[in-house]
Tab-separated table of C-alpha atoms in Angstrom:
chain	number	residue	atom	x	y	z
I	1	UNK	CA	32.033	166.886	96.884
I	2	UNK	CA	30.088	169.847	95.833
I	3	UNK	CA	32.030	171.698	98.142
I	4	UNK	CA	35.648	170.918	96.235
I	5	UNK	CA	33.733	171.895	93.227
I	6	UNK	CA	33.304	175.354	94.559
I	7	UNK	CA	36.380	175.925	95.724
I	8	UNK	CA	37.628	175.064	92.501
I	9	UNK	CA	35.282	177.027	90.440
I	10	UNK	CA	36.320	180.162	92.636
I	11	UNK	CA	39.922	179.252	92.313
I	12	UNK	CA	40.370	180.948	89.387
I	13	UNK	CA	40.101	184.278	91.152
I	14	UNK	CA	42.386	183.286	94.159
I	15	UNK	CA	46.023	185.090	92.170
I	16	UNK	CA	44.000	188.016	91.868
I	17	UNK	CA	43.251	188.254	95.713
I	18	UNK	CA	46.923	186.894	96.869
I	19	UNK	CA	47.954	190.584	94.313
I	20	UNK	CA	45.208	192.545	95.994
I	21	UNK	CA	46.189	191.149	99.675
I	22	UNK	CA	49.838	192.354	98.645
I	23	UNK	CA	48.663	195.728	97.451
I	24	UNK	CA	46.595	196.373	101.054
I	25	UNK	CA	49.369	195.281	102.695
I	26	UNK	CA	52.023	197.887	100.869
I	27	UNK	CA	49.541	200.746	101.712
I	28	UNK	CA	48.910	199.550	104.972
I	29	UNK	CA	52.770	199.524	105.666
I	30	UNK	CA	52.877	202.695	103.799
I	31	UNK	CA	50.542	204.313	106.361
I	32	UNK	CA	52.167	202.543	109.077
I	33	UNK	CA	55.551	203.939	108.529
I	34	UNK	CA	54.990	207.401	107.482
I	35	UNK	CA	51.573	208.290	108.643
I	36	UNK	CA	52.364	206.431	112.451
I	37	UNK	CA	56.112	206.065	112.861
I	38	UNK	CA	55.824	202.120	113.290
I	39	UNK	CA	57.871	199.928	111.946
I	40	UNK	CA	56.125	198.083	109.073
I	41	UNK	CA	54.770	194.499	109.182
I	42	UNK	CA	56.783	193.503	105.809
I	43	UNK	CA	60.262	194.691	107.637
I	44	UNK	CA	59.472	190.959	109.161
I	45	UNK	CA	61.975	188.125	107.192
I	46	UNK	CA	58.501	185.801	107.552
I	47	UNK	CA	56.012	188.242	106.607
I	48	UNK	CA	58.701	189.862	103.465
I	49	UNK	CA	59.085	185.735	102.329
I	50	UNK	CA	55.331	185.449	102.500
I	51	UNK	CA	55.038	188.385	100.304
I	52	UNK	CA	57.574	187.331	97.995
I	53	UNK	CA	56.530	183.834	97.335
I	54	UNK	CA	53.157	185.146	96.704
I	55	UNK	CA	54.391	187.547	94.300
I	56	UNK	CA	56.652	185.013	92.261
I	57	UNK	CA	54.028	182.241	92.415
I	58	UNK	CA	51.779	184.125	90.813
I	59	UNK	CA	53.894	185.474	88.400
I	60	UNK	CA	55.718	182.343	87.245
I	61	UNK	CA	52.650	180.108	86.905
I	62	UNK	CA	50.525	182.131	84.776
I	63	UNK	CA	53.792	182.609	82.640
I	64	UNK	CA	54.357	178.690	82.520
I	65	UNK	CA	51.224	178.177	81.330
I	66	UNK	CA	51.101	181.239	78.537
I	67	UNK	CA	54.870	179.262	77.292
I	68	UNK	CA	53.570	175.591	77.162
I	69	UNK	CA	50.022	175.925	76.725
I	70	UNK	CA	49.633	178.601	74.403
I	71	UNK	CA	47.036	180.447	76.878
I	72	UNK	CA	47.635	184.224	75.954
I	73	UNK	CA	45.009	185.477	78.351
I	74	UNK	CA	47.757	184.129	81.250
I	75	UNK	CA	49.797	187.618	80.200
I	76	UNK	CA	47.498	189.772	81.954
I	77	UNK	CA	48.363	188.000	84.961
I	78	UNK	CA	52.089	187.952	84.502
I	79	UNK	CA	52.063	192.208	83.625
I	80	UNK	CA	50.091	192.601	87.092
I	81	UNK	CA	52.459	190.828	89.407
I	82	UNK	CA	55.389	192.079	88.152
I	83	UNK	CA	53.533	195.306	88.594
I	84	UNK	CA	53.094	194.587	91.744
I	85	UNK	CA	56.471	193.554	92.287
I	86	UNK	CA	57.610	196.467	91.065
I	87	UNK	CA	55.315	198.869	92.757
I	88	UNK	CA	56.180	196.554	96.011
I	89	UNK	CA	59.870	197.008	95.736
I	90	UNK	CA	59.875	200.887	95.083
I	91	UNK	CA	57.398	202.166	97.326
I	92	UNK	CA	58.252	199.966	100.533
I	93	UNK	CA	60.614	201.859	103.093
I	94	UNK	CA	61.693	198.674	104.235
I	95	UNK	CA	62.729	197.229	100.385
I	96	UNK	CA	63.702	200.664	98.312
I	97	UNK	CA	66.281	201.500	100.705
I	98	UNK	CA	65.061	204.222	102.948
I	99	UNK	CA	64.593	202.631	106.540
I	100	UNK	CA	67.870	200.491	106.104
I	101	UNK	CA	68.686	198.351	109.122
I	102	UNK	CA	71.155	199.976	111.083
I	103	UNK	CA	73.265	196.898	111.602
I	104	UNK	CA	73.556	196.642	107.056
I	105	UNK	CA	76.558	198.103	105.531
I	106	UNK	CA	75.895	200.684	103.161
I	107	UNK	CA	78.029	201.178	100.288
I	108	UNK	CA	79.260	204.225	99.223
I	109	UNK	CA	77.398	204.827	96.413
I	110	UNK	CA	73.682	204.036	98.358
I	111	UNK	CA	74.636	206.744	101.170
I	112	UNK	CA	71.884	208.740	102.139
I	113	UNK	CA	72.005	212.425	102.943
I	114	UNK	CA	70.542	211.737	106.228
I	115	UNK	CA	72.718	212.878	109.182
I	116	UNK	CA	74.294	210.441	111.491
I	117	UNK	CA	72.391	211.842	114.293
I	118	UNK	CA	68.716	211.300	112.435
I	119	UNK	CA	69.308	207.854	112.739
I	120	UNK	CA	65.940	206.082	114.561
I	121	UNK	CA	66.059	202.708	115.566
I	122	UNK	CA	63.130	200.090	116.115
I	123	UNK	CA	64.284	197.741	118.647
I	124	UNK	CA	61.261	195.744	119.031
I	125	UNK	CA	59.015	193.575	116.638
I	126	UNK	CA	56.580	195.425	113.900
I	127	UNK	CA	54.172	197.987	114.417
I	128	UNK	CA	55.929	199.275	116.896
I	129	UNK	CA	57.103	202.727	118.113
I	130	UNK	CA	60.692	203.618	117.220
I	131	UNK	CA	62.959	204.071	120.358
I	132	UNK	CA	62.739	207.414	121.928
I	133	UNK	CA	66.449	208.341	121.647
I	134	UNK	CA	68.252	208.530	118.454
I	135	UNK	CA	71.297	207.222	117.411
Protein backbone atom coordinates (compact mmCIF):
# COMPACT_ATOMS: atom_id res chain seq x y z
CA UNK A 1 0.00 0.00 0.00
CA UNK A 2 2.55 2.50 0.94
CA UNK A 3 4.18 1.69 -2.10
CA UNK A 4 1.00 2.90 -4.51
CA UNK A 5 1.11 5.89 -2.34
CA UNK A 6 4.52 6.74 -3.59
CA UNK A 7 4.11 6.17 -6.85
CA UNK A 8 1.31 8.36 -6.77
CA UNK A 9 2.80 11.12 -4.83
CA UNK A 10 5.73 11.11 -7.50
CA UNK A 11 3.26 10.94 -10.29
CA UNK A 12 2.85 14.32 -10.50
CA UNK A 13 6.31 14.75 -11.96
CA UNK A 14 6.02 11.76 -14.46
CA UNK A 15 4.71 14.49 -17.81
CA UNK A 16 7.64 16.36 -17.00
CA UNK A 17 10.07 13.31 -17.47
CA UNK A 18 7.96 11.67 -20.56
CA UNK A 19 8.94 15.88 -22.12
CA UNK A 20 12.48 15.55 -20.86
CA UNK A 21 12.83 11.75 -22.23
CA UNK A 22 11.54 13.36 -25.63
CA UNK A 23 13.98 16.23 -25.50
CA UNK A 24 17.18 13.59 -24.88
CA UNK A 25 15.93 11.67 -27.40
CA UNK A 26 15.73 14.71 -30.21
CA UNK A 27 19.39 15.58 -29.28
CA UNK A 28 20.42 12.21 -29.18
CA UNK A 29 18.98 11.70 -32.79
CA UNK A 30 20.34 15.04 -33.53
CA UNK A 31 23.88 13.80 -32.75
CA UNK A 32 23.18 10.59 -34.29
CA UNK A 33 22.39 11.91 -37.67
CA UNK A 34 24.68 14.72 -38.14
CA UNK A 35 27.47 14.19 -35.75
CA UNK A 36 27.63 10.02 -36.82
CA UNK A 37 25.85 9.55 -40.13
CA UNK A 38 23.29 6.96 -38.55
CA UNK A 39 20.07 6.87 -39.20
CA UNK A 40 18.07 8.15 -36.18
CA UNK A 41 16.10 6.00 -33.70
CA UNK A 42 12.77 8.26 -34.20
CA UNK A 43 12.97 7.50 -38.23
CA UNK A 44 11.33 4.11 -36.58
CA UNK A 45 7.12 4.18 -37.23
CA UNK A 46 7.17 2.49 -33.39
CA UNK A 47 9.64 4.60 -31.81
CA UNK A 48 8.05 8.16 -33.93
CA UNK A 49 4.26 6.77 -32.45
CA UNK A 50 5.85 6.38 -29.05
CA UNK A 51 7.06 9.85 -29.26
CA UNK A 52 3.98 11.21 -30.50
CA UNK A 53 1.54 9.75 -28.11
CA UNK A 54 3.74 10.94 -25.42
CA UNK A 55 3.76 14.31 -26.73
CA UNK A 56 -0.16 14.60 -27.26
CA UNK A 57 -0.93 12.85 -23.95
CA UNK A 58 0.69 15.19 -22.20
CA UNK A 59 -0.48 17.98 -23.91
CA UNK A 60 -4.19 17.20 -24.07
CA UNK A 61 -4.61 16.14 -20.43
CA UNK A 62 -3.20 19.00 -18.70
CA UNK A 63 -5.40 21.10 -21.19
CA UNK A 64 -8.61 18.99 -20.23
CA UNK A 65 -8.15 19.61 -16.93
CA UNK A 66 -7.22 23.64 -17.17
CA UNK A 67 -11.02 23.63 -19.46
CA UNK A 68 -13.20 21.63 -16.93
CA UNK A 69 -11.55 22.10 -13.77
CA UNK A 70 -10.55 25.52 -13.77
CA UNK A 71 -6.77 24.48 -12.81
CA UNK A 72 -4.72 27.39 -14.47
CA UNK A 73 -1.40 26.07 -13.26
CA UNK A 74 -2.22 22.98 -16.00
CA UNK A 75 -1.09 25.86 -18.80
CA UNK A 76 2.42 25.59 -18.03
CA UNK A 77 2.21 22.13 -18.97
CA UNK A 78 0.24 22.56 -22.15
CA UNK A 79 2.96 25.69 -23.44
CA UNK A 80 5.87 23.02 -22.78
CA UNK A 81 4.63 20.16 -24.87
CA UNK A 82 3.59 21.96 -27.59
CA UNK A 83 7.04 23.39 -27.24
CA UNK A 84 8.28 20.38 -27.45
CA UNK A 85 6.24 19.41 -30.23
CA UNK A 86 7.26 22.09 -31.97
CA UNK A 87 10.92 22.02 -31.27
CA UNK A 88 10.44 18.04 -32.09
CA UNK A 89 8.95 18.60 -35.46
CA UNK A 90 11.49 21.34 -36.70
CA UNK A 91 14.68 20.17 -35.58
CA UNK A 92 14.25 16.29 -36.42
CA UNK A 93 15.84 15.31 -39.91
CA UNK A 94 13.57 12.59 -40.02
CA UNK A 95 10.11 14.96 -39.36
CA UNK A 96 11.18 18.63 -40.91
CA UNK A 97 11.80 17.19 -44.17
CA UNK A 98 15.48 16.86 -44.69
CA UNK A 99 16.31 12.99 -44.68
CA UNK A 100 13.01 12.21 -46.69
CA UNK A 101 12.56 8.52 -47.46
CA UNK A 102 13.60 7.88 -50.79
CA UNK A 103 10.63 5.75 -51.69
CA UNK A 104 8.05 9.36 -50.60
CA UNK A 105 7.00 11.51 -53.39
CA UNK A 106 8.03 14.91 -53.09
CA UNK A 107 5.99 17.60 -54.38
CA UNK A 108 7.15 20.23 -56.30
CA UNK A 109 7.05 22.84 -54.09
CA UNK A 110 9.13 20.72 -51.03
CA UNK A 111 12.09 19.96 -53.64
CA UNK A 112 15.30 20.23 -52.19
CA UNK A 113 18.36 21.66 -53.87
CA UNK A 114 20.16 18.53 -53.22
CA UNK A 115 21.47 16.79 -56.38
CA UNK A 116 20.10 13.54 -57.52
CA UNK A 117 23.39 11.99 -57.11
CA UNK A 118 23.75 13.14 -53.14
CA UNK A 119 21.09 10.94 -52.49
CA UNK A 120 22.22 8.37 -49.34
CA UNK A 121 20.17 5.63 -48.49
CA UNK A 122 19.85 3.63 -45.08
CA UNK A 123 18.85 0.24 -45.94
CA UNK A 124 18.95 -1.27 -42.63
CA UNK A 125 17.18 -0.57 -39.18
CA UNK A 126 18.30 2.68 -36.94
CA UNK A 127 21.55 3.65 -35.88
CA UNK A 128 22.93 2.38 -38.59
CA UNK A 129 25.54 3.36 -41.23
CA UNK A 130 24.12 4.67 -44.50
CA UNK A 131 24.98 2.39 -47.55
CA UNK A 132 28.32 2.99 -49.00
CA UNK A 133 27.17 3.82 -52.57
CA UNK A 134 24.90 6.60 -53.36
CA UNK A 135 22.03 6.78 -55.31
Amino acid sequence: MNAIKGCLRHGRMLPAAALITVLVLLAFDLAAFWGWQLRPLASVDGVEIAVWAVLWGTALAPALRWLVLRESRMRYQVAAALGVMVAFSAMHPWHNGYAVPAEMPIRAEHERSVPADAVVKFERGPLTAAAPERW
